[in-house]
Amino acid sequence: MLSKKTKYGLKALTYLASKPKNEPVQIAEIAEHENISQKFLETILLSLRKTGFLGSKKGKGGGYYLIKDPSDIKMTSVIRILEGPIAMIPCVSLNFYEKCDDCPDENKCSVHKLMIQVRDSALKVYGQTTLSDLIG
Amino acid sequence: MLSKKTKYGLKALTYLASKPKNEPVQIAEIAEHENISQKFLETILLSLRKTGFLGSKKGKGGGYYLIKDPSDIKMTSVIRILEGPIAMIPCVSLNFYEKCDDCPDENKCSVHKLMIQVRDSALKVYGQTTLSDLIG
DNA sequence: TGATTACTCTAGTAAACCTATAGGATAATA
DNA sequence: TATTATCCTATAGGTTTACTAGAGTAATCA
């Protein structure tokens, strides 16, 4: 399941992408337009800023804005930041790999085999989709 | 993330599929072979029996066995029983649809748009994979 | 019949995770 | 200096996950 965090984060990014570049948009405006709890959105936007997607400006006329061009923001990186691994199980994760306790041999594991295919199919979608594809 | 329940269930099904048909295999044997807590596996196999994948026999020489041919068991149905929806968000789920509270218009939602693609790509994998593809 | 075996079923629980919310600190602007 | 808006940490409260306990039921075999 996609967390609310990821969902809200994506919506906020899309909203920001629809605005003129480098024009700060206030949290309150995004929250209201997308029906998101403002306080919750604060923490989400903060993490998107710390990971290099957003810039911010404090004080009057401040807000958040996209740093990169929407067509340069791939879903793979957004999802990994907000949601975590794209793989459904750590033993097939490219960026968050972890061995299974119970598996003596990954290469013989049926779940492993299946989940590699699922991962690759998701990766294909996320890899060819950028923020600019989500607008409009 | 794939739950342990689904992972263990898939492993158990694969193990059963590798055995001669209609020969009951005890929970204890599956649990030991796949390194799964026996008590936990009990509840998983029970739910697979109740949903028509497995048959069971009580008493000495009893156990669980596959009812259908492995090539007739599609991953779509196994996953839906064990894990729940294949979609990552209820508003794009075919079998577990639910409207989002915050979305006034699904068709204009960027998350909706993206998640339909992800759902379809997962569905393609699960739809063309059967239990027999996972053996060996 | 009675002992053993093995599945059936209901509850309970500890830990982890999710979805916020609170409240003060910090910085920019006017 | 007053106002605006982000920054940051902590924590509350609910839900889900991953088991575990223990008693019940049915089948087999001596």
Short mmCIF file of C-alpha atoms (C1' of nucleotides) in Angstrom, two decimals:
data_model
loop_
_atom_site.label_atom_id
_atom_site.label_comp_id
_atom_site.label_asym_id
_atom_site.label_seq_id
_atom_site.Cartn_x
_atom_site.Cartn_y
_atom_site.Cartn_z
CA MET A 1 0.00 0.00 0.00
CA LEU A 2 1.09 3.49 -0.84
CA SER A 3 1.40 5.57 2.33
CA LYS A 4 -0.44 8.85 2.70
CA LYS A 5 2.93 10.46 2.99
CA THR A 6 3.89 9.42 -0.53
CA LYS A 7 0.49 10.24 -1.91
CA TYR A 8 0.48 13.73 -0.38
CA GLY A 9 4.08 14.28 -1.38
CA LEU A 10 3.35 13.43 -5.00
CA LYS A 11 0.30 15.66 -5.05
CA ALA A 12 2.27 18.53 -3.59
CA LEU A 13 5.04 18.06 -6.11
CA THR A 14 2.53 18.01 -8.94
CA TYR A 15 0.90 21.16 -7.65
CA LEU A 16 4.25 22.91 -7.41
CA ALA A 17 5.12 21.76 -10.91
CA SER A 18 2.01 23.43 -12.24
CA LYS A 19 3.15 26.77 -10.83
CA PRO A 20 5.63 29.21 -12.37
CA LYS A 21 9.15 28.12 -11.65
CA ASN A 22 10.92 29.44 -8.56
CA GLU A 23 7.78 31.11 -7.27
CA PRO A 24 7.44 30.08 -3.64
CA VAL A 25 4.10 28.53 -2.74
CA GLN A 26 3.01 28.43 0.87
CA ILE A 27 2.30 25.18 2.67
CA ALA A 28 -1.13 26.46 3.57
CA GLU A 29 -2.04 26.98 -0.06
CA ILE A 30 -0.91 23.51 -1.08
CA ALA A 31 -2.62 21.93 1.91
CA GLU A 32 -5.90 23.65 1.15
CA HIS A 33 -5.84 22.97 -2.56
CA GLU A 34 -5.03 19.28 -2.11
CA ASN A 35 -7.05 18.67 1.06
CA ILE A 36 -4.09 17.69 3.16
CA SER A 37 -3.49 18.34 6.86
CA GLN A 38 -1.14 21.31 6.92
CA LYS A 39 0.96 20.09 9.81
CA PHE A 40 1.46 16.70 8.22
CA LEU A 41 2.34 18.28 4.90
CA GLU A 42 4.97 20.38 6.65
CA THR A 43 7.00 17.33 7.57
CA ILE A 44 6.65 15.87 4.10
CA LEU A 45 7.81 19.00 2.32
CA LEU A 46 10.66 19.30 4.77
CA SER A 47 11.94 15.88 3.81
CA LEU A 48 11.59 16.72 0.13
CA ARG A 49 13.67 19.80 0.68
CA LYS A 50 16.36 17.93 2.58
CA THR A 51 16.63 15.43 -0.23
CA GLY A 52 17.11 18.05 -2.88
CA PHE A 53 13.76 18.22 -4.63
CA LEU A 54 12.52 21.45 -3.16
CA GLY A 55 13.90 24.80 -2.18
CA SER A 56 12.31 27.00 0.44
CA LYS A 57 12.07 30.59 1.46
CA LYS A 58 11.17 31.77 4.93
CA GLY A 59 9.21 34.79 5.98
CA LYS A 60 6.59 36.78 4.15
CA GLY A 61 6.23 35.78 0.54
CA GLY A 62 8.07 32.59 1.36
CA GLY A 63 7.15 29.01 0.64
CA TYR A 64 8.37 26.01 -1.27
CA TYR A 65 9.34 25.70 -4.90
CA LEU A 66 10.75 23.06 -7.21
CA ILE A 67 14.49 23.14 -7.65
CA LYS A 68 14.68 20.94 -10.74
CA ASP A 69 12.74 20.88 -13.94
CA PRO A 70 9.71 18.55 -13.64
CA SER A 71 10.98 16.51 -16.58
CA ASP A 72 14.15 15.81 -14.62
CA ILE A 73 12.33 14.41 -11.61
CA LYS A 74 11.92 10.67 -12.06
CA MET A 75 9.36 8.75 -10.10
CA THR A 76 12.00 6.22 -9.08
CA SER A 77 13.75 8.78 -6.92
CA VAL A 78 10.59 10.38 -5.54
CA ILE A 79 9.14 7.02 -4.53
CA ARG A 80 12.38 5.86 -2.95
CA ILE A 81 12.59 9.00 -0.83
CA LEU A 82 8.97 9.08 0.28
CA GLU A 83 7.95 5.44 0.30
CA GLY A 84 11.23 3.59 0.58
CA PRO A 85 12.14 0.55 -1.49
CA ILE A 86 10.34 -0.07 -4.77
CA ALA A 87 10.81 -3.81 -4.37
CA MET A 88 8.18 -5.63 -2.39
CA ILE A 89 10.73 -7.66 -0.47
CA PRO A 90 14.20 -6.61 0.68
CA CYS A 91 15.98 -9.57 -0.94
CA VAL A 92 15.21 -8.22 -4.41
CA SER A 93 15.75 -4.56 -3.60
CA LEU A 94 18.46 -2.76 -5.55
CA ASN A 95 18.81 0.14 -3.13
CA PHE A 96 17.70 -1.39 0.16
CA TYR A 97 18.93 -4.96 -0.13
CA GLU A 98 18.67 -7.29 2.85
CA LYS A 99 18.97 -11.03 3.02
CA CYS A 100 16.02 -13.11 4.19
CA ASP A 101 16.50 -14.93 7.47
CA ASP A 102 14.73 -18.02 6.29
CA CYS A 103 16.21 -18.46 2.83
CA PRO A 104 19.29 -20.65 2.51
CA ASP A 105 19.55 -19.97 -1.23
CA GLU A 106 17.93 -16.96 -2.83
CA ASN A 107 18.36 -18.28 -6.31
CA LYS A 108 16.18 -21.26 -5.55
CA CYS A 109 13.45 -19.25 -3.84
CA SER A 110 10.14 -19.04 -5.65
CA VAL A 111 9.15 -15.79 -3.98
CA HIS A 112 12.45 -14.22 -4.92
CA LYS A 113 11.96 -15.24 -8.53
CA LEU A 114 8.47 -13.78 -8.69
CA MET A 115 9.30 -10.57 -6.90
CA ILE A 116 12.20 -9.79 -9.22
CA GLN A 117 9.71 -9.69 -12.06
CA VAL A 118 7.32 -7.48 -10.12
CA ARG A 119 10.14 -5.16 -9.15
CA ASP A 120 11.33 -4.85 -12.73
CA SER A 121 7.87 -4.09 -14.01
CA ALA A 122 7.37 -1.36 -11.42
CA LEU A 123 10.84 -0.03 -12.08
CA LYS A 124 10.02 0.27 -15.74
CA VAL A 125 6.97 2.41 -15.03
CA TYR A 126 8.67 4.61 -12.46
CA GLY A 127 11.78 4.88 -14.61
CA GLN A 128 10.01 6.20 -17.65
CA THR A 129 7.70 8.57 -15.78
CA THR A 130 8.72 12.01 -14.64
CA LEU A 131 6.85 14.66 -12.74
CA SER A 132 6.08 16.44 -15.99
CA ASP A 133 4.14 13.38 -17.16
CA LEU A 134 1.78 13.75 -14.23
CA ILE A 135 0.67 17.29 -14.94
CA GLY A 136 -2.51 18.09 -16.81
CA MET B 1 5.99 -4.52 1.28
CA LEU B 2 5.05 -8.14 0.95
CA SER B 3 3.87 -9.52 4.28
CA LYS B 4 5.45 -12.58 5.82
CA LYS B 5 2.07 -14.20 5.52
CA THR B 6 2.13 -13.96 1.74
CA LYS B 7 5.76 -14.94 1.53
CA TYR B 8 5.28 -18.02 3.69
CA GLY B 9 2.08 -18.92 1.91
CA LEU B 10 3.77 -18.80 -1.48
CA LYS B 11 6.66 -20.87 -0.23
CA ALA B 12 4.33 -23.45 1.22
CA LEU B 13 2.34 -23.63 -2.00
CA THR B 14 5.53 -24.08 -3.99
CA TYR B 15 6.69 -26.83 -1.68
CA LEU B 16 3.37 -28.62 -1.97
CA ALA B 17 3.48 -28.26 -5.74
CA SER B 18 6.81 -30.06 -5.81
CA LYS B 19 5.30 -33.07 -4.06
CA PRO B 20 3.30 -35.90 -5.65
CA LYS B 21 -0.29 -34.82 -6.15
CA ASN B 22 -2.84 -35.55 -3.42
CA GLU B 23 -0.19 -36.77 -1.03
CA PRO B 24 -0.81 -35.00 2.28
CA VAL B 25 2.19 -33.14 3.67
CA GLN B 26 2.26 -32.26 7.35
CA ILE B 27 2.49 -28.68 8.52
CA ALA B 28 5.55 -29.57 10.56
CA GLU B 29 7.39 -30.81 7.49
CA ILE B 30 6.64 -27.67 5.49
CA ALA B 31 7.51 -25.44 8.42
CA GLU B 32 10.83 -27.15 8.96
CA HIS B 33 11.78 -27.27 5.30
CA GLU B 34 10.94 -23.61 4.72
CA ASN B 35 12.05 -22.28 8.12
CA ILE B 36 8.66 -20.96 9.09
CA SER B 37 7.08 -20.84 12.53
CA GLN B 38 4.74 -23.80 12.60
CA LYS B 39 1.95 -22.10 14.51
CA PHE B 40 1.96 -19.15 12.15
CA LEU B 41 1.99 -21.43 9.14
CA GLU B 42 -1.04 -23.24 10.53
CA THR B 43 -3.20 -20.14 10.19
CA ILE B 44 -1.90 -19.42 6.72
CA LEU B 45 -2.59 -22.90 5.41
CA LEU B 46 -6.00 -22.79 7.00
CA SER B 47 -6.91 -19.70 5.04
CA LEU B 48 -5.60 -21.29 1.85
CA ARG B 49 -7.79 -24.28 2.50
CA LYS B 50 -10.85 -22.16 3.16
CA THR B 51 -10.32 -20.32 -0.09
CA GLY B 52 -10.12 -23.46 -2.16
CA PHE B 53 -6.43 -23.85 -2.87
CA LEU B 54 -5.67 -26.66 -0.47
CA GLY B 55 -7.31 -29.78 0.82
CA SER B 56 -6.54 -31.33 4.18
CA LYS B 57 -6.65 -34.63 5.95
CA LYS B 58 -6.71 -35.02 9.70
CA GLY B 59 -5.13 -37.68 11.88
CA LYS B 60 -2.13 -39.87 11.27
CA GLY B 61 -0.85 -39.65 7.72
CA GLY B 62 -2.79 -36.42 7.35
CA GLY B 63 -1.66 -33.05 6.12
CA TYR B 64 -2.29 -30.53 3.39
CA TYR B 65 -2.24 -31.05 -0.34
CA LEU B 66 -2.93 -29.01 -3.45
CA ILE B 67 -6.41 -29.31 -4.86
CA LYS B 68 -5.76 -27.76 -8.27
CA ASP B 69 -3.02 -28.29 -10.78
CA PRO B 70 -0.14 -25.84 -10.20
CA SER B 71 -0.54 -24.50 -13.72
CA ASP B 72 -4.11 -23.55 -12.88
CA ILE B 73 -3.12 -21.46 -9.86
CA LYS B 74 -2.53 -17.89 -10.98
CA MET B 75 -0.54 -15.48 -8.86
CA THR B 76 -3.30 -12.89 -9.13
CA SER B 77 -5.62 -15.02 -7.02
CA VAL B 78 -2.99 -16.17 -4.55
CA ILE B 79 -1.79 -12.63 -3.94
CA ARG B 80 -5.31 -11.27 -3.57
CA ILE B 81 -6.14 -13.91 -0.97
CA LEU B 82 -2.97 -13.63 1.05
CA GLU B 83 -1.90 -10.02 0.59
CA GLY B 84 -5.08 -8.26 -0.43
CA PRO B 85 -5.32 -5.73 -3.24
CA ILE B 86 -2.69 -5.75 -5.96
CA ALA B 87 -3.15 -2.03 -6.50
CA MET B 88 -1.09 0.26 -4.29
CA ILE B 89 -3.99 2.56 -3.61
CA PRO B 90 -7.68 1.69 -3.24
CA CYS B 91 -8.86 4.21 -5.87
CA VAL B 92 -7.23 2.16 -8.64
CA SER B 93 -8.09 -1.27 -7.27
CA LEU B 94 -10.23 -3.51 -9.45
CA ASN B 95 -11.28 -5.85 -6.66
CA PHE B 96 -11.06 -3.62 -3.61
CA TYR B 97 -12.07 -0.22 -4.96
CA GLU B 98 -12.55 2.69 -2.58
CA LYS B 99 -12.75 6.40 -3.25
CA CYS B 100 -10.16 8.76 -1.79
CA ASP B 101 -11.45 11.22 0.79
CA ASP B 102 -9.31 14.04 -0.47
CA CYS B 103 -9.80 13.71 -4.22
CA PRO B 104 -12.60 15.72 -5.83
CA ASP B 105 -11.87 14.23 -9.26
CA GLU B 106 -9.99 10.98 -9.70
CA ASN B 107 -9.42 11.53 -13.37
CA LYS B 108 -7.42 14.65 -12.68
CA CYS B 109 -5.34 13.12 -9.91
CA SER B 110 -1.66 12.63 -10.69
CA VAL B 111 -1.29 9.83 -8.16
CA HIS B 112 -4.26 8.02 -9.62
CA LYS B 113 -2.78 8.26 -13.09
CA LEU B 114 0.58 6.89 -12.00
CA MET B 115 -0.81 4.10 -9.88
CA ILE B 116 -2.99 2.77 -12.68
CA GLN B 117 0.16 2.15 -14.66
CA VAL B 118 1.87 0.47 -11.73
CA ARG B 119 -1.18 -1.68 -11.10
CA ASP B 120 -1.36 -2.78 -14.71
CA SER B 121 2.29 -3.70 -14.82
CA ALA B 122 1.98 -5.80 -11.68
CA LEU B 123 -1.21 -7.36 -12.96
CA LYS B 124 0.56 -8.38 -16.13
CA VAL B 125 3.24 -10.24 -14.19
CA TYR B 126 0.84 -11.90 -11.77
CA GLY B 127 -1.57 -12.74 -14.56
CA GLN B 128 0.92 -14.61 -16.66
CA THR B 129 2.58 -16.44 -13.79
CA THR B 130 1.21 -19.62 -12.27
CA LEU B 131 2.45 -21.76 -9.41
CA SER B 132 4.04 -24.14 -11.90
CA ASP B 133 6.28 -21.33 -13.13
CA LEU B 134 7.75 -20.99 -9.65
CA ILE B 135 8.95 -24.56 -9.28
CA GLY B 136 12.50 -25.61 -10.01
"C1'" DT C 1 -11.91 -48.55 22.60
"C1'" DG C 2 -8.25 -45.66 23.52
"C1'" DA C 3 -3.96 -43.58 22.41
"C1'" DT C 4 -1.78 -40.89 19.16
"C1'" DT C 5 -1.54 -37.85 15.50
"C1'" DA C 6 -2.55 -33.73 13.15
"C1'" DC C 7 -5.62 -30.26 11.63
"C1'" DT C 8 -9.17 -26.37 13.58
"C1'" DC C 9 -10.32 -22.30 15.77
"C1'" DT C 10 -10.44 -18.28 18.85
"C1'" DA C 11 -7.96 -15.02 21.40
"C1'" DG C 12 -4.38 -12.51 22.84
"C1'" DT C 13 -0.03 -9.75 22.60
"C1'" DA C 14 4.28 -7.20 21.77
"C1'" DA C 15 6.50 -4.54 18.51
"C1'" DA C 16 6.51 -1.75 14.61
"C1'" DC C 17 4.51 1.50 11.69
"C1'" DC C 18 1.40 5.18 10.17
"C1'" DT C 19 -0.87 9.52 10.49
"C1'" DA C 20 -1.07 12.97 12.22
"C1'" DT C 21 -0.58 17.07 16.04
"C1'" DA C 22 1.78 20.27 19.38
"C1'" DG C 23 4.63 23.81 20.23
"C1'" DG C 24 8.50 26.36 20.23
"C1'" DA C 25 12.78 27.92 17.39
"C1'" DT C 26 14.55 30.25 13.53
"C1'" DA C 27 14.84 33.28 9.75
"C1'" DA C 28 13.17 36.68 6.34
"C1'" DT C 29 10.52 40.64 5.31
"C1'" DA C 30 8.35 45.09 5.91
"C1'" DT D 1 10.10 45.31 16.12
"C1'" DA D 2 6.06 42.91 14.44
"C1'" DT D 3 4.59 39.64 11.29
"C1'" DT D 4 4.93 35.80 8.42
"C1'" DA D 5 6.23 31.29 7.31
"C1'" DT D 6 9.43 27.61 7.47
"C1'" DC D 7 12.24 24.42 10.74
"C1'" DC D 8 12.56 20.83 13.98
"C1'" DT D 9 11.71 17.53 17.67
"C1'" DA D 10 8.73 14.95 20.28
"C1'" DT D 11 4.89 12.31 21.06
"C1'" DA D 12 0.07 10.63 20.97
"C1'" DG D 13 -3.11 7.32 19.33
"C1'" DG D 14 -4.57 4.06 16.19
"C1'" DT D 15 -3.70 0.12 13.08
"C1'" DT D 16 -1.26 -3.72 11.33
"C1'" DT D 17 1.98 -7.42 11.59
"C1'" DA D 18 3.79 -11.52 13.16
"C1'" DC D 19 3.42 -14.42 15.92
"C1'" DT D 20 1.94 -17.55 20.39
"C1'" DA D 21 -1.21 -20.17 23.58
"C1'" DG D 22 -4.23 -23.42 24.35
"C1'" DA D 23 -8.19 -25.99 23.98
"C1'" DG D 24 -11.09 -28.53 20.49
"C1'" DT D 25 -12.09 -31.92 16.77
"C1'" DA D 26 -11.47 -35.63 13.70
"C1'" DA D 27 -8.94 -39.58 11.73
"C1'" DT D 28 -6.00 -43.53 12.20
"C1'" DC D 29 -4.25 -47.72 14.15
"C1'" DA D 30 -3.19 -51.14 17.68
#
